[in-house]
Tab-separated table of C-alpha atoms in Angstrom:
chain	number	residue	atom	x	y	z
Q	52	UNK	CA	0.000	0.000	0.000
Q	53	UNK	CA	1.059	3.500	-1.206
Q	54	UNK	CA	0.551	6.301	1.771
Q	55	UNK	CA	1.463	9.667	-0.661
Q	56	UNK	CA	2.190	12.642	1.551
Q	57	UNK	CA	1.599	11.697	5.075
Q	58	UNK	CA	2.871	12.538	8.723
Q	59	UNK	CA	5.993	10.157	8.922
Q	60	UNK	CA	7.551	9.573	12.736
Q	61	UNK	CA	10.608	7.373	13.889
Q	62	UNK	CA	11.128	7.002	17.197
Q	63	UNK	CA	14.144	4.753	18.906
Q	64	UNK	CA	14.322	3.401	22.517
Q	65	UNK	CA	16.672	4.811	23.912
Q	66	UNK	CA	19.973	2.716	25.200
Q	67	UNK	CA	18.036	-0.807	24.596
Q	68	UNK	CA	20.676	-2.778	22.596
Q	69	UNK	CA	22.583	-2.105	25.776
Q	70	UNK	CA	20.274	-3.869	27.892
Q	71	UNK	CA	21.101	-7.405	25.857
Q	72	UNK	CA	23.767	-8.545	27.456
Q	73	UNK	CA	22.531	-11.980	28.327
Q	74	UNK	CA	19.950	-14.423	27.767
Q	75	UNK	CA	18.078	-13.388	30.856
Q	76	UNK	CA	18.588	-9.834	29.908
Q	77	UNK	CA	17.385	-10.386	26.132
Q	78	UNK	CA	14.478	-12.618	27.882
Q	79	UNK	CA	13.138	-9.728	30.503
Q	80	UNK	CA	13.822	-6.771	27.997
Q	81	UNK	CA	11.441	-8.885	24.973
Q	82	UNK	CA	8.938	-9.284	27.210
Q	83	UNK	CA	8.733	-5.456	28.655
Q	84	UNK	CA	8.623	-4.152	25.291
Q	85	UNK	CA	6.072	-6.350	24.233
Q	86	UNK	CA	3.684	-5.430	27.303
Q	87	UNK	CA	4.560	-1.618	26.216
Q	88	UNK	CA	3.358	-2.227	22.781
Q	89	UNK	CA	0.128	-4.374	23.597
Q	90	UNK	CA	-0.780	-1.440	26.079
Q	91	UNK	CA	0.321	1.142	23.060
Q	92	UNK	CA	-1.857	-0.919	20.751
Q	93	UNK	CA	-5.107	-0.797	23.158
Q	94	UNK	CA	-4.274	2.649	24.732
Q	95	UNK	CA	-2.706	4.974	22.246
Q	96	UNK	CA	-2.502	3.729	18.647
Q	97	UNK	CA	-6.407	3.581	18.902
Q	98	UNK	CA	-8.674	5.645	21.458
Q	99	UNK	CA	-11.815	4.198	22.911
Q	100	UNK	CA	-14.414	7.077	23.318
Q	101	UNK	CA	-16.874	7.461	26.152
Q	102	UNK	CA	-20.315	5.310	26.197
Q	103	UNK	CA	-22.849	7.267	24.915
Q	104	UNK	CA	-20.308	9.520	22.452
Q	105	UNK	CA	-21.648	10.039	18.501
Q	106	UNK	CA	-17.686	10.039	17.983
Q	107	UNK	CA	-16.688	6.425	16.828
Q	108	UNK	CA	-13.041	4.677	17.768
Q	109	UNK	CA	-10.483	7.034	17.047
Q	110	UNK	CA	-7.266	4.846	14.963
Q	111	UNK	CA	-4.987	7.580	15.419
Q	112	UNK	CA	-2.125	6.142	12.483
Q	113	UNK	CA	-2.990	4.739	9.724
Q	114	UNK	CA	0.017	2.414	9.982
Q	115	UNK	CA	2.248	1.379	13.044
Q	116	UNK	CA	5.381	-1.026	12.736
Q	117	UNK	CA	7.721	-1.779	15.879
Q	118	UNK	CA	10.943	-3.121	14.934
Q	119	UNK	CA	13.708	-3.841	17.267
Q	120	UNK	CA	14.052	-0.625	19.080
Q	121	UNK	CA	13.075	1.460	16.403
Q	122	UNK	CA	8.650	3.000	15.926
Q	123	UNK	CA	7.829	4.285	12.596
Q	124	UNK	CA	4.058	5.852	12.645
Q	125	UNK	CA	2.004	7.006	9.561
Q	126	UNK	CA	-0.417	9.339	9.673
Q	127	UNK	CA	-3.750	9.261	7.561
Q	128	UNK	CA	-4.490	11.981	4.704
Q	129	UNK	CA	-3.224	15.122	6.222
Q	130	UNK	CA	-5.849	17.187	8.036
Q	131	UNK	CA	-6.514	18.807	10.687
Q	132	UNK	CA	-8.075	16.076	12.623
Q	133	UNK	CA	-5.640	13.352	11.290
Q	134	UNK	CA	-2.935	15.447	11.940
Q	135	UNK	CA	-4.161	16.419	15.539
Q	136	UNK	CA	-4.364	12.923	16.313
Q	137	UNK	CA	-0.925	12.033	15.007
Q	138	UNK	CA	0.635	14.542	16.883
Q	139	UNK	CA	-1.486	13.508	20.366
Q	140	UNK	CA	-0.522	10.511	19.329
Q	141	UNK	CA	3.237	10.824	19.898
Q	142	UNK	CA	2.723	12.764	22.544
Q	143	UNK	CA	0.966	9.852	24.428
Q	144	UNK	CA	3.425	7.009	23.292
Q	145	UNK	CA	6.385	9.200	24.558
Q	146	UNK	CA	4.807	9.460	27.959
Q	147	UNK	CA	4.067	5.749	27.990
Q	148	UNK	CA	7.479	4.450	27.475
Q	149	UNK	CA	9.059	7.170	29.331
Q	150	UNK	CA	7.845	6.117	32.405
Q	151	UNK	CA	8.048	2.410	31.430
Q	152	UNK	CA	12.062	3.427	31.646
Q	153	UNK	CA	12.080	3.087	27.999
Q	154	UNK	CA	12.814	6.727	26.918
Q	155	UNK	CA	12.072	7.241	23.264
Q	156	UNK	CA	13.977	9.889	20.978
Q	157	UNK	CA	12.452	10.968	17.294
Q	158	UNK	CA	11.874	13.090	14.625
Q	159	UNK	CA	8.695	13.695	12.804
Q	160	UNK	CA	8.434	14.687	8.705
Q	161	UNK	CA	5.922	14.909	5.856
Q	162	UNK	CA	6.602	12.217	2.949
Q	163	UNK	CA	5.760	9.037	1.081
Q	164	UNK	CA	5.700	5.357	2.757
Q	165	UNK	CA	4.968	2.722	0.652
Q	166	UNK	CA	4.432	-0.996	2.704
Q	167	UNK	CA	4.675	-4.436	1.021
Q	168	UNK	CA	1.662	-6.336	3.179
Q	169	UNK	CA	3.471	-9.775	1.643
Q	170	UNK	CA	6.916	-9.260	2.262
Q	171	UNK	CA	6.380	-6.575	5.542
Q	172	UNK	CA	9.047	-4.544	3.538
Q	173	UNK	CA	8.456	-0.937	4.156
Q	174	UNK	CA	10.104	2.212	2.996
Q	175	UNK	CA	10.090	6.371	2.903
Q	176	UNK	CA	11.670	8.536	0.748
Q	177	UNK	CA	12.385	10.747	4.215
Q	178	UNK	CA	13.451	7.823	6.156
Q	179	UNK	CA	17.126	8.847	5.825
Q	180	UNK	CA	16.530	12.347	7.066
Q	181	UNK	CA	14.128	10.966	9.896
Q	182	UNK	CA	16.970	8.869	11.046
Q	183	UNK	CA	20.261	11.606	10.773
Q	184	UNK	CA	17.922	13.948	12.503
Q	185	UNK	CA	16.829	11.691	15.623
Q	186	UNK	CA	20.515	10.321	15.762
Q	187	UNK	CA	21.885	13.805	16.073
Q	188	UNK	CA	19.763	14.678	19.155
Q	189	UNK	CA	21.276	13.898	22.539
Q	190	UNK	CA	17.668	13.496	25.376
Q	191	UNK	CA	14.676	11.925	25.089
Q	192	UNK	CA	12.678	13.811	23.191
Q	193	UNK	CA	10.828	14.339	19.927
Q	194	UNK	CA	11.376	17.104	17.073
Q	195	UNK	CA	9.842	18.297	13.841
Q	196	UNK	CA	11.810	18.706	10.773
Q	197	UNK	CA	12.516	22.377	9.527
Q	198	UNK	CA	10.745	22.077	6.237
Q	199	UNK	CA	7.510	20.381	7.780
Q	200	UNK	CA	6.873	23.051	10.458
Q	201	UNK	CA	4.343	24.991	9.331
Q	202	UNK	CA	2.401	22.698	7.799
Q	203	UNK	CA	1.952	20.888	11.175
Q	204	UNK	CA	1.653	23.555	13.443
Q	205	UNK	CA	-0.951	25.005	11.169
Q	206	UNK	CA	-3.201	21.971	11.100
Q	207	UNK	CA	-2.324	21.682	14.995
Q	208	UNK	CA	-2.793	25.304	16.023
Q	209	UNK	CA	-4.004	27.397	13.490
Q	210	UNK	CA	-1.073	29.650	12.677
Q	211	UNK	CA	2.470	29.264	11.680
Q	212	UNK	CA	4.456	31.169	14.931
Q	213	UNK	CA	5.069	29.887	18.450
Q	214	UNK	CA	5.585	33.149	20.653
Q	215	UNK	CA	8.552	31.673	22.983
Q	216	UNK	CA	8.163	33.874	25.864
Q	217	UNK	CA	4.530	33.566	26.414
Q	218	UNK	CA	4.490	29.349	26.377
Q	219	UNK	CA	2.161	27.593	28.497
Q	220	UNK	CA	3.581	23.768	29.955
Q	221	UNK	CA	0.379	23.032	28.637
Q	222	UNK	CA	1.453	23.543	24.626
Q	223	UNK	CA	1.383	20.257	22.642
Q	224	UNK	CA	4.570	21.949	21.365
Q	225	UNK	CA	7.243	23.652	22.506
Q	226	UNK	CA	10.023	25.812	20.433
Q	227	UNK	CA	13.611	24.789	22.635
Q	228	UNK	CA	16.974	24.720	22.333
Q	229	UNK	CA	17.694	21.353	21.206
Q	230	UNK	CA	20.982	19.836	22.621
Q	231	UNK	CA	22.790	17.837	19.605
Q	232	UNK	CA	25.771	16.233	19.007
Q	233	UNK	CA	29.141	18.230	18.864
Q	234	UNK	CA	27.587	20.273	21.785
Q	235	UNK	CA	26.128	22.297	19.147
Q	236	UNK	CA	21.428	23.081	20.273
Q	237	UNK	CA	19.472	23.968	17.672
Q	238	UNK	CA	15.731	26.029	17.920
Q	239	UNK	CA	13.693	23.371	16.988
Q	240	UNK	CA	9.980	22.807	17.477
Q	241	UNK	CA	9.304	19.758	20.203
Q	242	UNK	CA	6.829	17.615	21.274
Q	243	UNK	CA	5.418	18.274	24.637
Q	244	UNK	CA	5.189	14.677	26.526
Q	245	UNK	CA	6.256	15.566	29.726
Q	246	UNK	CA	3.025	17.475	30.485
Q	247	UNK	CA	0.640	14.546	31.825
Q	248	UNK	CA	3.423	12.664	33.824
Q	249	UNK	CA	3.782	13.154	37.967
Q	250	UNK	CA	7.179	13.295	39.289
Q	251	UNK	CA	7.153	9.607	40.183
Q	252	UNK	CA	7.056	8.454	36.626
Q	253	UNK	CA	9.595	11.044	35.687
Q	254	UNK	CA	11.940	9.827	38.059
Q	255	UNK	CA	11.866	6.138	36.976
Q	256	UNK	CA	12.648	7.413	33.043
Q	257	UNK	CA	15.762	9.892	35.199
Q	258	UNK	CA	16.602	6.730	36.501
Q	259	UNK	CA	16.644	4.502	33.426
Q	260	UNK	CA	19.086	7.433	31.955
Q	261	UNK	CA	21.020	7.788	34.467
Q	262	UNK	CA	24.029	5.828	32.576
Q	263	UNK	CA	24.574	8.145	29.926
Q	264	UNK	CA	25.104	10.784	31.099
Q	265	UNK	CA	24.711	13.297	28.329
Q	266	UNK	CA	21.703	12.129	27.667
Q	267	UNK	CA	20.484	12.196	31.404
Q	268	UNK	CA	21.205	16.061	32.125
Q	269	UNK	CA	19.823	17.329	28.885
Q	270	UNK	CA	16.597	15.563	29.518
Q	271	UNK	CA	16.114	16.741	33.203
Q	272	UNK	CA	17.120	20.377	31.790
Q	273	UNK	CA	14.058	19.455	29.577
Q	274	UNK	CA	11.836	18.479	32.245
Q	275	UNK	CA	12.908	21.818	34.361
Q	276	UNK	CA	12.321	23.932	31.650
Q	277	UNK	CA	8.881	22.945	31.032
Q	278	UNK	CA	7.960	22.836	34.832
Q	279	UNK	CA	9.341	26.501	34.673
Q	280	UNK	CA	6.300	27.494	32.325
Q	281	UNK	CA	3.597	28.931	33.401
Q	282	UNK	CA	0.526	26.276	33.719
Q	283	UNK	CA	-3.411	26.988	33.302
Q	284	UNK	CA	-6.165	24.974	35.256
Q	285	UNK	CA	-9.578	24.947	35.919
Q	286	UNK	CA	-10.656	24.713	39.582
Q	287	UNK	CA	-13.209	22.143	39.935
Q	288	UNK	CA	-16.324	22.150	42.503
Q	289	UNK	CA	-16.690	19.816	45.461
Q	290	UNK	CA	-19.007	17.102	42.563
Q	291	UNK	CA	-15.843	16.553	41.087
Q	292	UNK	CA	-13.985	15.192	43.856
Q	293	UNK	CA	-11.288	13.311	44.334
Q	294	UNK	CA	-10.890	15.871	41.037
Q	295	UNK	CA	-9.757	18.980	42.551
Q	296	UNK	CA	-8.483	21.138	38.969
Q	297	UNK	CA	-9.372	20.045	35.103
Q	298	UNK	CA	-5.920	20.555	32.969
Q	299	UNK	CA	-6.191	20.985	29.139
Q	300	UNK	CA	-3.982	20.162	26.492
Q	301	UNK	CA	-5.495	21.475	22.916
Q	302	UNK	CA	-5.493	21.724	19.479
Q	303	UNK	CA	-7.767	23.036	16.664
Q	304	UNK	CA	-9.214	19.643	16.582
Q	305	UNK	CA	-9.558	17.957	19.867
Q	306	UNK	CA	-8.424	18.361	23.447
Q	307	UNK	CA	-6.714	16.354	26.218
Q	308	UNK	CA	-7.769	16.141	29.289
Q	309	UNK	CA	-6.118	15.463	32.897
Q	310	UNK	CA	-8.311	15.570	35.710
Q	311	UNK	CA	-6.033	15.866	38.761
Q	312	UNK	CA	-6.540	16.523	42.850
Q	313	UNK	CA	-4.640	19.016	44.681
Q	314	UNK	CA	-0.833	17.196	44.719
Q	315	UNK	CA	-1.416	17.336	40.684
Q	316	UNK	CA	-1.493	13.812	40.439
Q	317	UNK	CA	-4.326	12.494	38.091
Q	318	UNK	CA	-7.297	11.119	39.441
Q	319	UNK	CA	-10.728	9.507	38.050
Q	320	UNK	CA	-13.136	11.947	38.588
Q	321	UNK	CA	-16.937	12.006	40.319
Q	322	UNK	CA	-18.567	10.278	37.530
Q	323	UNK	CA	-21.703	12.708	37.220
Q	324	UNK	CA	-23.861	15.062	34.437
Q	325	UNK	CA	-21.071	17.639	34.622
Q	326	UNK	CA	-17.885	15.213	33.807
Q	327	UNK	CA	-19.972	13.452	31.359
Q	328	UNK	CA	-20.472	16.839	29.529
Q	329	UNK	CA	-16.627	17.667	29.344
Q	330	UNK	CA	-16.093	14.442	28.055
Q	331	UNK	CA	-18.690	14.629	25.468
Q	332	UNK	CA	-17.336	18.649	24.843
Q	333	UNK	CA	-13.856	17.124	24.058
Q	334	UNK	CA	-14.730	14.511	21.481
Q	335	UNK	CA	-16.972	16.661	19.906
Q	336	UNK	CA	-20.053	15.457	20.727
């Protein structure tokens, strides 16, 4: 199958080919990654709406392939929904691994990605810039490429300029300093996946890093920064409970939501009329 212009990710694990240094090693690491990718699979490649929504199963790539320690996503036709959930996507699967102490590190273009379903061969005429671009970056982390910018951030947020002193911790993305190889950083434009962990599950990804140490201090930098931002909540009433504060994440087409008590660690909400209603707000209907 033939996907013509799409939303093309690859994403590595971070420092697993280390981790094989034995059979019991290669045995324990197989099995971890394939719990992360079942849970990926149920959790974040596809979303299960609310009972009750007019908004059906959201498949938020059109194609997924894990192989070794490399993730290559592909988005549907570009849009602004496709491309929202692409994006979200990421966002999620970055989060996931991260504090599964399987950092991931990636880089995010528009091309073509053409898949043999016979032969599982698959190939993109951006592959090669995908994979010098990730490479070069030293943290966990997740940029776009220069010449696919604005033709995400449009579809994401409606305009082609991130104003870098006014960001929120909030943004889906993030315009940083990017440390690369050579000691050299870079402005690039950056996923935000940091924004719906709690400092526990931060602290096992630290940990997981902790042997490179490169690596390590630019990604707690990364974490400081955006804990540095300033953050926007809603302060929920006393039906919410044990929901104290409603935290957004949005784009043009759909928004995240964290419901979270008053230590900012997320919590199920008071199922009631009101939550349903957000819910419903957020999947548009």
């Amino acid at each position: 199958m033939y996907y013509e212009n799409r939303v093309i990710a690859m994403l590595d694990v971070l420092g697993m080919a280390n981790q094989l240094t034995n059979k019991e090693s290669l045995i324990a690491t197989t099995k971890k990654y394939s719990e992360l990718i079942q849970e990926a699979q149920k959790n974040v490649l596809n979303q299960t709406t609310i009972p009750g929504s007019k908004v059906k199963d959201i498949e938020n790539f059109a194609f997924a392939e894990f192989v070794f320690d490399t993730i290559v996503l592909v988005s549907h036709p570009i849009t602004v929904h496709s491309t929202a959930q692409f994006i979200t996507g990421i966002s999620n699967l970055m989060g996931l691994f991260f504090k599964n102490k399987m950092p991931l590190r990636g880089s995010i273009g528009i091309g073509d990605y053409l898949v043999d379903k016979e032969t599982n061969v698959f190939l993109s005429n951006i592959f090669k810039k995908l994979n010098n671009d990730e490479l070069n970056q030293e943290w966990s982390g997740c940029c776009i490429l220069p010449d696919a910018v604005d033709i995400i951030l449009d579809n994401i947020t409606g305009s082609t300029v991130i104003d870098k002193d006014n960001q929120l911790q909030s943004n889906i993305f993030h315009l940083l300093n990017v440390p690369m190889k050579e000691n050299k950083n870079e402005n690039r434009l950056c996923i935000n996946w940091y924004y719906s962990l709690i400092e526990q599950e931060t602290k096992l990804g630290l940990e997981y890093m902790i042997g490179n140490k490169i690596k390590y201090d630019n990604t707690k930098e990364y974490i400081q920064q955006i804990k540095l931002l300033k953050d926007e909540y809603q302060i929920l009433d006393e039906t919410f409970l044990p929901a104290t504060r409603l935290r957004v994440m949005k784009t043009r087409a759909n928004v995240r939501i964290i419901f979270t008590d008053d230590n900012d660690i997320p919590v199920e909400p008071n199922l009631n009329d009101k939550t349903i209603e957000i819910y419903k707000k957020t999947n548009n209907g």
